[in-house]
Coordinates of C-alpha atoms and ligand atoms in Angstrom, one line a residue:
Chain A
X583 CA -60.0 22.8 -301.3
X584 CA -60.4 21.0 -298.0
X585 CA -57.4 21.2 -295.7
X586 CA -56.0 17.7 -295.0
X587 CA -56.0 16.5 -291.4
X588 CA -52.6 14.8 -292.0
X589 CA -49.9 15.6 -294.5
X590 CA -46.8 13.5 -294.8
X591 CA -44.1 15.2 -296.8
X592 CA -41.1 13.3 -298.1
X593 CA -40.9 11.2 -295.0
X594 CA -38.1 8.6 -294.8
X595 CA -37.1 6.4 -291.9
X596 CA -33.9 4.4 -292.0
X597 CA -32.3 2.0 -289.5
X598 CA -28.7 1.1 -288.9
X599 CA -28.3 -2.6 -289.3
X600 CA -25.6 -5.3 -289.2
X601 CA -22.4 -5.5 -287.2
X602 CA -19.1 -3.6 -287.5
X603 CA -18.0 -5.2 -290.7
X604 CA -21.4 -5.5 -292.4
X605 CA -23.0 -2.3 -291.2
X606 CA -25.6 -0.9 -293.5
X607 CA -28.6 1.4 -293.6
X608 CA -32.0 -0.2 -294.0
X609 CA -34.5 2.0 -295.8
X610 CA -37.7 1.0 -294.1
X611 CA -39.5 3.9 -295.8
X612 CA -38.4 6.4 -298.4
X613 CA -39.8 9.6 -299.6
X614 CA -43.3 9.0 -298.3
X615 CA -45.8 11.7 -299.3
X616 CA -49.5 11.6 -298.9
X617 CA -52.5 13.4 -297.4
X618 CA -55.5 12.3 -295.4
X619 CA -58.6 14.4 -295.6
X620 CA -61.2 15.0 -292.8
X621 CA -63.5 12.0 -292.5
X622 CA -61.7 10.0 -295.1
X623 CA -60.6 6.4 -294.8
X624 CA -57.3 5.8 -296.5
X625 CA -55.8 2.3 -296.8
X626 CA -52.0 1.7 -296.7
X627 CA -51.5 -1.6 -298.5
X628 CA -48.4 -3.7 -299.0
X629 CA -47.0 -7.1 -298.3
X630 CA -45.3 -7.9 -295.0
X631 CA -42.0 -6.0 -294.8
X632 CA -43.0 -3.2 -297.2
X633 CA -42.8 -0.6 -294.4
X634 CA -46.4 -0.1 -293.3
X635 CA -45.8 -0.3 -289.6
X636 CA -42.7 1.9 -289.8
X637 CA -44.9 4.7 -291.3
X638 CA -47.6 4.1 -288.5
X639 CA -44.9 4.2 -285.8
X640 CA -43.4 7.4 -287.1
X641 CA -46.9 9.0 -287.3
X642 CA -47.7 7.9 -283.8
X643 CA -44.5 9.5 -282.6
X644 CA -42.9 6.3 -281.4
X645 CA -39.8 7.3 -283.3
X646 CA -38.8 10.3 -285.3
X647 CA -38.5 10.3 -289.1
X648 CA -35.0 10.3 -290.5
X649 CA -36.0 13.1 -292.8
X650 CA -39.2 14.8 -294.1
X651 CA -42.0 16.2 -292.1
X652 CA -45.4 15.4 -290.7
X653 CA -48.1 18.1 -290.6
X654 CA -51.0 17.2 -288.4
X655 CA -54.0 19.6 -288.2
X656 CA -51.9 22.3 -289.6
X657 CA -49.0 21.9 -287.3
X658 CA -45.6 20.3 -287.9
X659 CA -45.0 17.6 -285.4
X660 CA -41.8 17.8 -283.4
X661 CA -39.4 15.0 -282.4
X662 CA -41.7 13.8 -279.8
X663 CA -45.4 14.4 -280.0
X664 CA -47.3 15.5 -277.0
X665 CA -49.9 13.5 -275.2
X666 CA -52.6 15.8 -276.6
X667 CA -51.4 15.0 -280.2
X668 CA -51.3 11.3 -279.5
X669 CA -54.9 11.5 -278.3
X670 CA -55.9 13.2 -281.5
X671 CA -54.1 10.5 -283.5
X672 CA -54.3 7.3 -281.5
X673 CA -53.2 3.9 -282.8
X674 CA -55.0 0.6 -282.7
X675 CA -52.6 -2.4 -283.0
X676 CA -52.8 -5.8 -284.4
X677 CA -52.7 -7.2 -280.9
X678 CA -55.6 -5.6 -279.0
X679 CA -53.6 -5.6 -275.8
X680 CA -51.4 -3.0 -277.6
X681 CA -54.1 -0.5 -277.1
X682 CA -56.0 -1.6 -274.0
X683 CA -55.0 -2.0 -270.4
X684 CA -55.5 -5.6 -269.3
X685 CA -55.9 -5.0 -265.6
X686 CA -58.6 -2.4 -265.7
X687 CA -62.3 -3.0 -266.1
X688 CA -63.4 -1.8 -269.5
X689 CA -65.4 1.1 -268.1
X690 CA -62.6 2.1 -265.8
X691 CA -60.0 2.3 -268.5
X692 CA -62.4 4.3 -270.7
X693 CA -63.3 6.7 -268.0
X694 CA -59.6 7.2 -267.2
X695 CA -58.9 8.5 -270.7
X696 CA -62.1 10.5 -270.7
X697 CA -60.8 12.3 -267.6
X698 CA -57.7 13.1 -269.5
X699 CA -59.2 14.1 -272.8
X700 CA -62.7 15.3 -272.0
X701 CA -62.5 18.0 -269.3
X702 CA -66.0 19.0 -270.3
X703 CA -67.5 15.9 -268.7
X704 CA -68.2 15.3 -265.0
X705 CA -68.1 11.8 -263.5
X706 CA -71.7 11.0 -264.5
X707 CA -71.0 12.3 -268.0
X708 CA -67.9 10.1 -268.3
X709 CA -69.8 7.0 -267.3
X710 CA -72.5 7.7 -269.8
X711 CA -69.9 8.4 -272.5
X712 CA -68.1 5.1 -271.7
X713 CA -71.3 3.2 -272.3
X714 CA -72.0 5.1 -275.5
X715 CA -68.4 4.4 -276.7
X716 CA -68.6 0.7 -276.3
X717 CA -72.1 0.6 -277.9
X718 CA -70.7 2.6 -280.9
X719 CA -68.3 -0.2 -281.7
X720 CA -71.1 -2.8 -281.3
X721 CA -70.4 -4.1 -277.8
X722 CA -73.8 -4.6 -276.3
X723 CA -75.3 -4.0 -273.8
X724 CA -72.9 -1.2 -272.9
X725 CA -73.8 -1.1 -269.2
X726 CA -72.8 -4.7 -268.9
X727 CA -69.7 -4.6 -271.1
X728 CA -68.1 -1.8 -269.1
X729 CA -68.1 -4.0 -266.0
X730 CA -66.0 -6.7 -267.7
X731 CA -62.3 -7.2 -267.7
X732 CA -60.6 -7.3 -271.2
X733 CA -59.7 -11.0 -270.7
X734 CA -63.4 -11.8 -270.4
X735 CA -64.0 -10.6 -273.9
X736 CA -63.3 -12.6 -277.1
X737 CA -60.6 -11.5 -279.5
X738 CA -63.0 -9.7 -281.8
X739 CA -64.7 -7.9 -278.9
X740 CA -61.3 -6.8 -277.5
X741 CA -60.4 -5.4 -280.9
X742 CA -63.7 -3.5 -281.0
X743 CA -62.8 -2.2 -277.5
X744 CA -59.4 -1.0 -279.0
X745 CA -61.5 1.2 -281.3
X746 CA -63.7 2.4 -278.4
X747 CA -60.6 3.3 -276.4
X748 CA -59.2 5.2 -279.4
X749 CA -62.5 7.1 -279.9
X750 CA -62.4 8.2 -276.2
X751 CA -60.0 11.0 -276.9
X752 CA -62.2 12.4 -279.6
X753 CA -59.5 11.8 -282.3
X754 CA -59.4 13.3 -285.7
X755 CA -57.5 10.4 -287.1
X756 CA -57.2 6.8 -286.0
X757 CA -54.1 4.8 -287.1
X758 CA -55.1 1.1 -287.3
X759 CA -52.2 -1.3 -288.0
X760 CA -53.5 -4.7 -289.3
X761 CA -56.3 -4.5 -286.8
X762 CA -58.1 -7.6 -288.1
X763 CA -55.3 -9.9 -289.1
X764 CA -55.3 -11.8 -285.8
X765 CA -59.0 -12.4 -285.8
X766 CA -61.0 -15.4 -286.9
X767 CA -62.2 -14.8 -290.5
X768 CA -65.8 -15.1 -289.3
X769 CA -65.6 -12.0 -287.1
X770 CA -63.3 -9.9 -289.3
X771 CA -66.1 -8.5 -291.4
X772 CA -67.9 -7.2 -288.3
X773 CA -64.8 -5.2 -287.3
X774 CA -64.4 -3.9 -290.9
X775 CA -68.0 -2.7 -290.6
X776 CA -67.1 -0.9 -287.3
X777 CA -64.3 0.9 -289.2
X778 CA -66.6 1.9 -292.1
X779 CA -69.0 3.3 -289.6
X780 CA -66.3 5.6 -288.2
X781 CA -67.1 7.8 -291.1
X782 CA -70.3 8.8 -289.4
X783 CA -68.3 9.8 -286.3
X784 CA -66.4 12.3 -288.5
X785 CA -63.1 10.5 -287.8
X786 CA -60.5 9.8 -290.4
X787 CA -58.9 6.4 -290.5
X788 CA -55.5 5.2 -291.8
X789 CA -56.2 1.5 -292.3
X790 CA -53.0 -0.5 -292.7
X791 CA -53.2 -3.9 -294.2
X792 CA -51.7 -6.5 -296.4
X793 CA -55.2 -7.5 -297.6
X794 CA -56.2 -5.6 -300.7
X795 CA -59.8 -6.9 -300.6
X796 CA -60.5 -5.6 -297.1
X797 CA -58.9 -2.3 -298.0
X798 CA -61.3 -2.0 -300.9
X799 CA -64.1 -2.8 -298.6
X800 CA -63.4 0.0 -296.1
X801 CA -61.3 2.7 -297.9
X802 CA -62.1 5.7 -300.0
X803 CA -58.6 5.9 -301.2
X804 CA -55.7 3.5 -301.4
X805 CA -51.9 3.8 -301.2
X806 CA -49.8 0.9 -302.3
X807 CA -46.4 0.4 -300.8
X808 CA -43.5 -1.7 -302.1
X809 CA -40.1 -2.1 -300.4
X810 CA -40.5 1.2 -298.5
X811 CA -41.8 3.4 -301.3
X812 CA -45.3 4.4 -302.5
X813 CA -45.8 2.9 -305.9
X814 CA -49.4 3.9 -306.6
X815 CA -52.1 5.9 -305.1
X816 CA -55.7 6.6 -306.1
X817 CA -59.4 6.4 -305.3
X818 CA -60.2 2.8 -304.3
X819 CA -62.4 2.0 -307.2
X820 CA -60.1 3.6 -309.8
X821 CA -57.2 1.6 -308.5
X822 CA -59.1 -1.7 -308.4
X823 CA -60.6 -1.2 -311.9
X824 CA -57.6 0.4 -313.6
X825 CA -54.4 -0.3 -311.6
X826 CA -51.5 1.4 -313.4
X827 CA -48.5 0.0 -311.6
X828 CA -47.4 -3.5 -312.4
X829 CA -47.1 -4.3 -308.6
X830 CA -50.7 -3.3 -307.9
X831 CA -51.7 -5.6 -310.8
X832 CA -49.7 -8.4 -309.2
X833 CA -51.3 -7.8 -305.8
X834 CA -54.7 -8.0 -307.4
X835 CA -53.9 -11.1 -309.3
X836 CA -52.8 -12.9 -306.2
X837 CA -55.5 -11.7 -303.8
X838 CA -57.4 -14.6 -302.4
X839 CA -61.1 -14.9 -303.3
X840 CA -63.1 -18.0 -302.4
X841 CA -65.7 -17.1 -305.0
X842 CA -63.3 -17.2 -307.9
X843 CA -61.9 -20.4 -309.5
X844 CA -58.7 -21.3 -307.9
X845 CA -55.8 -19.9 -309.7
X846 CA -53.6 -22.5 -311.3
X847 CA -49.9 -22.5 -310.4
X848 CA -49.1 -21.0 -313.8
X849 CA -51.2 -18.0 -313.2
X850 CA -49.8 -17.0 -309.9
X851 CA -46.2 -17.2 -309.1
X852 CA -45.1 -17.1 -305.5
X853 CA -45.2 -13.5 -304.3
X854 CA -42.4 -13.9 -301.8
X855 CA -41.7 -10.9 -299.7
X856 CA -40.4 -7.5 -300.7
X857 CA -36.6 -7.2 -300.4
X858 CA -35.1 -5.7 -297.3
X859 CA -33.7 -2.5 -298.7
X860 CA -30.2 -2.0 -297.5
X861 CA -27.9 0.7 -299.0
X862 CA -30.1 0.9 -302.1
X863 CA -28.8 2.3 -305.3
X864 CA -31.0 4.1 -307.9
X865 CA -33.6 2.1 -309.9
X866 CA -37.1 0.8 -309.4
X867 CA -37.2 -1.5 -306.4
X868 CA -39.7 -3.7 -308.2
X869 CA -37.6 -4.2 -311.2
X870 CA -36.3 -7.7 -310.3
X871 CA -39.9 -9.0 -310.2
X872 CA -41.5 -6.8 -312.9
X873 CA -42.6 -8.3 -316.1
X874 CA -42.3 -5.0 -317.8
X875 CA -38.8 -4.0 -316.6
X876 CA -36.6 -2.1 -319.0
X877 CA -33.0 -1.0 -318.8
X878 CA -34.0 2.4 -317.6
X879 CA -35.8 0.9 -314.7
X880 CA -32.5 -0.4 -313.3
X881 CA -30.7 3.0 -313.8
X882 CA -33.1 5.6 -312.4
X883 CA -35.8 5.8 -309.8
X884 CA -39.2 6.3 -311.4
X885 CA -41.0 9.5 -310.4
X886 CA -44.8 9.7 -310.0
X887 CA -46.9 10.2 -313.1
X888 CA -50.4 11.4 -312.9
X889 CA -52.6 8.7 -314.5
X890 CA -55.7 10.9 -313.8
X891 CA -55.9 14.0 -311.6
X892 CA -56.6 11.6 -308.7
X893 CA -54.4 8.6 -309.5
X894 CA -50.6 8.5 -309.6
X895 CA -48.1 5.7 -310.1
X896 CA -44.3 5.6 -309.9
X897 CA -43.5 3.6 -313.0
X898 CA -41.6 4.2 -316.3
X899 CA -44.0 1.9 -318.2
X900 CA -47.0 3.8 -316.9
X901 CA -45.3 7.0 -317.9
X902 CA -44.8 5.8 -321.4
X903 CA -48.4 4.8 -321.8
X904 CA -49.9 8.0 -320.5
Chain B
X1047 CA -47.1 -28.0 -295.9
X1048 CA -45.4 -26.5 -292.9
X1049 CA -46.1 -23.1 -294.4
X1050 CA -49.7 -24.0 -294.7
X1051 CA -49.7 -25.1 -291.1
X1052 CA -48.0 -21.9 -290.1
X1053 CA -50.7 -19.9 -291.9
X1054 CA -53.3 -21.9 -290.1
X1055 CA -51.8 -21.0 -286.8
X1056 CA -51.4 -17.4 -287.7
X1057 CA -54.9 -17.0 -289.0
X1058 CA -56.6 -18.7 -286.0
X1059 CA -58.4 -21.9 -285.4
X1060 CA -61.2 -21.5 -287.9
X1061 CA -59.6 -21.4 -291.3
X1062 CA -60.7 -21.8 -294.7
X1063 CA -57.4 -22.2 -296.5
X1064 CA -57.6 -18.9 -298.2
X1065 CA -54.2 -17.4 -298.1
X1066 CA -52.5 -15.0 -300.4
X1067 CA -50.5 -18.0 -301.5
X1068 CA -53.3 -19.9 -303.1
X1069 CA -50.7 -21.8 -305.2
X1070 CA -49.3 -23.4 -302.1
X1071 CA -52.8 -24.5 -301.0
X1072 CA -53.9 -25.9 -304.3
X1073 CA -50.5 -27.6 -304.6
X1074 CA -50.7 -29.3 -301.3
X1075 CA -54.4 -29.7 -300.9
X1076 CA -57.0 -30.9 -303.3
X1077 CA -59.2 -31.4 -300.3
X1078 CA -60.3 -28.7 -298.0
X1079 CA -61.3 -28.9 -294.3
X1080 CA -63.3 -26.1 -292.7
X1081 CA -62.8 -25.9 -289.0
X1082 CA -64.8 -24.2 -286.3
X1083 CA -64.1 -24.2 -282.6
X1084 CA -61.6 -27.0 -283.1
X1085 CA -63.9 -29.3 -285.0
X1086 CA -64.0 -30.2 -288.7
X1087 CA -67.3 -28.9 -289.9
X1088 CA -66.9 -29.8 -293.5
X1089 CA -64.4 -31.7 -295.6
X1090 CA -64.4 -32.2 -299.3
X1091 CA -62.7 -31.5 -302.6
X1092 CA -61.3 -28.0 -302.4
X1093 CA -63.3 -26.7 -305.4
X1094 CA -66.5 -28.5 -304.3
X1095 CA -66.4 -26.9 -300.9
X1096 CA -65.7 -23.5 -302.3
X1097 CA -68.5 -23.8 -304.9
X1098 CA -71.1 -25.8 -303.1
X1099 CA -70.6 -25.4 -299.4
X1100 CA -73.1 -27.3 -297.3
X1101 CA -72.4 -26.4 -293.7
X1102 CA -74.1 -23.2 -292.5
X1103 CA -70.7 -22.0 -291.1
X1104 CA -69.0 -22.5 -294.5
X1105 CA -71.9 -20.6 -296.1
X1106 CA -71.5 -17.8 -293.7
X1107 CA -67.7 -17.7 -294.4
X1108 CA -68.4 -17.2 -298.1
X1109 CA -70.2 -14.0 -297.1
X1110 CA -67.4 -12.9 -294.8
X1111 CA -64.8 -12.3 -297.4
X1112 CA -64.7 -8.9 -299.1
X1113 CA -63.9 -9.3 -302.8
X1114 CA -62.0 -7.4 -305.5
X1115 CA -64.5 -8.3 -308.1
X1116 CA -68.1 -7.2 -308.6
X1117 CA -69.7 -4.2 -306.9
X1118 CA -68.7 -3.2 -303.4
X1119 CA -71.5 -4.4 -301.2
X1120 CA -72.2 -4.6 -297.5
X1121 CA -71.3 -7.9 -295.9
X1122 CA -72.5 -9.2 -292.6
X1123 CA -70.4 -12.3 -292.2
X1124 CA -71.4 -14.4 -289.1
X1125 CA -72.6 -12.3 -286.2
X1126 CA -71.6 -13.5 -282.8
X1127 CA -68.4 -15.1 -281.4
X1128 CA -67.0 -18.6 -281.3
X1129 CA -68.0 -20.6 -278.2
X1130 CA -65.8 -20.9 -275.2
X1131 CA -63.5 -23.8 -275.6
X1132 CA -63.3 -24.2 -271.8
X1133 CA -67.0 -25.0 -271.4
X1134 CA -68.2 -25.8 -274.9
X1135 CA -72.0 -26.2 -275.4
X1136 CA -73.5 -29.7 -275.4
X1137 CA -75.0 -29.6 -278.9
X1138 CA -73.6 -28.2 -282.1
X1139 CA -70.7 -25.9 -281.5
X1140 CA -72.0 -23.5 -284.1
X1141 CA -75.6 -23.4 -282.7
X1142 CA -75.3 -20.0 -281.1
X1143 CA -74.5 -18.3 -284.4
X1144 CA -76.3 -20.5 -286.8
X1145 CA -79.2 -19.0 -288.8
X1146 CA -80.8 -22.5 -289.2
X1147 CA -80.5 -23.7 -285.6
X1148 CA -83.2 -25.9 -284.2
X1149 CA -83.9 -27.4 -280.8
X1150 CA -82.3 -30.6 -281.8
X1151 CA -79.0 -28.8 -282.6
X1152 CA -78.7 -27.5 -279.1
X1153 CA -79.3 -30.9 -277.6
X1154 CA -77.1 -33.2 -279.8
X1155 CA -73.7 -32.7 -281.2
X1156 CA -73.9 -33.6 -284.9
X1157 CA -71.5 -36.2 -286.3
X1158 CA -69.3 -35.7 -289.3
X1159 CA -71.1 -37.7 -292.0
X1160 CA -69.5 -38.5 -295.3
X1161 CA -71.7 -38.5 -298.4
X1162 CA -70.0 -39.0 -301.7
X1163 CA -66.5 -37.9 -300.4
X1164 CA -67.9 -34.6 -299.1
X1165 CA -68.4 -34.8 -295.3
X1166 CA -70.5 -32.4 -293.2
X1167 CA -71.2 -32.1 -289.5
X1168 CA -74.7 -30.7 -289.4
X1169 CA -78.2 -32.0 -288.6
X1170 CA -79.7 -29.9 -291.4
X1171 CA -77.5 -31.8 -294.0
X1172 CA -77.7 -35.2 -292.2
X1173 CA -81.0 -35.5 -290.4
X1174 CA -80.9 -37.8 -287.4
X1175 CA -83.0 -41.0 -287.6
X1176 CA -85.8 -40.8 -285.2
X1177 CA -84.8 -44.1 -283.6
X1178 CA -81.3 -42.8 -282.6
Ligands
ADP11 N1 -36.6 -1.1 -285.5 C1 -36.1 -1.6 -286.6 N2 -34.8 -1.9 -286.8 C2 -34.4 -2.4 -288.0 N3 -35.1 -2.7 -289.0 C3 -36.4 -2.5 -288.9 C4 -37.0 -1.9 -287.7 N4 -38.4 -1.8 -287.9 C5 -38.6 -2.2 -289.2 N5 -37.5 -2.7 -289.8 C6 -37.4 -3.2 -291.1 O1 -38.0 -2.3 -292.0 C7 -38.7 -3.0 -293.0 C8 -40.2 -2.6 -293.0 O2 -40.7 -3.2 -291.8 P1 -42.2 -2.8 -291.3 O3 -42.4 -1.3 -291.3 O4 -42.5 -3.5 -290.0 O5 -43.1 -3.5 -292.5 P2 -44.6 -4.0 -292.5 O6 -45.3 -3.4 -291.4 O7 -45.1 -3.5 -293.9 O8 -44.5 -5.5 -292.5 C9 -38.5 -4.5 -292.7 O9 -37.4 -4.9 -293.6 C10 -38.1 -4.5 -291.3 O10 -37.2 -5.6 -291.1
SF4_12 S1 -40.5 1.3 -313.3 FE1 -40.0 -0.4 -314.6 S2 -39.5 -2.1 -313.2 FE2 -40.6 -0.5 -312.1 S3 -42.7 -1.1 -312.1 FE3 -42.4 0.3 -313.8 S4 -41.9 -1.0 -315.6 FE4 -41.6 -2.3 -313.8
SF4_13 S1 -76.3 -28.7 -286.6 FE1 -77.9 -27.1 -286.5 S2 -76.9 -25.4 -285.4 FE2 -75.3 -26.8 -286.2 S3 -74.8 -26.0 -288.1 FE3 -76.3 -27.5 -288.5 S4 -78.2 -26.4 -288.5 FE4 -76.7 -25.1 -287.6
MG14 MG1 -46.5 -4.4 -289.9

């Protein structure tokens, strides 16, 4: 079996919230376990507030997990990850200015990180590599683009630059947190194509999104989050054609698609947002919204059941039907 | 409606009202306006615009949304970028990205012309009279 690039094992991240009298512990993510294989694109999908960014920030070393462990390229990450590790697992943010330096010319910023991460290159090699990086993400002509300042680029071009910047450190895994959600719909697809093309660079990608359809478009495998927990995981096409968890089915039913007839109000109820999980008791967190909820769903937390060797869902109803 | 407006802001200036909250949209809008670079490019009945878009930008948008149904296929969307709003082009704002652009499109900004309650801003859909 191929060794995973990244293994997340039982990772939880909690936050203290509230004042003295109303203090509580918010469970932003609980018991998160998954792998990413070399060259694989994995999508982490969930509504706003489901805990996606928390997972990304823990992986990027922005803050430590409350419990659990993260194994990256065979090594357990410590409390703070070194600059070398961050270079191997860079993050592209929703706002492109999260990953690029606004005051440096494009080429200058790229050559700066090449100096750090590519000791094998001399200054001419760095210049050539900077040109090649921007061209890889579709910014053409490269020689001209590297002379620009980030503010001279459009939002879509800046986000492409975010990926070029991430590629400069020769990463094994890029973390992309909602990288297209601030972009005009007409240019989103171009950026999704850039992400798909990362496969040919041998880089893995963790694509974090609330948009199931774009996840299907880019990802080999999907992980669905609800209220801080993974509820289902599987190969993209298996999950889309045979979702086993009621929440995945709800997400699919409410996904926008201009090609389909508009759903009537009766078909689609307001999704709302996942609850903020403070001092949770046992039970399935989806139970209040689940059409299949049974008594046992409110008493115990469902464990994963294997639907197929490559698909698992945390649901009592799925367990009873397998 | 404020929620829709918030979504429009959040999604950017060119918005086909496709949100994960389709029920809100269909509730508040039976008409749909497609905007590009700050101008209405097409306005019509929501279902009509989805099913029979007339403006090249709307047509391109339909090919810019990945879908959960059908086979997974490569999409190209609309290559290029929206024009600068500081110094917008003289002619059609979509000309630089339009697959059907003609010389006339670059020279004259098209008007929004309403035919049968479905309005479009495009020379291709509404040819200019030669005596204009
Ligand atoms: N630093 C923090 N302090 C307190 N609560 C937080 C913090 N970061 C995230 N949360 C909470 O954790 C939950 C998950 O947030 P987040 O990971 O940002 O979700 P997503 O990215 O899926 O929208 C939310 O309820 C959010 O309010
Ligand atoms: S465990 Fe119960 S409440 Fe939770 S998703 Fe399954 S059926 Fe619904
Ligand atoms: S006016 Fe011309 S450039 Fe503008 S959308 Fe119509 S065909 Fe395209
Ligand atoms: Mg987030």
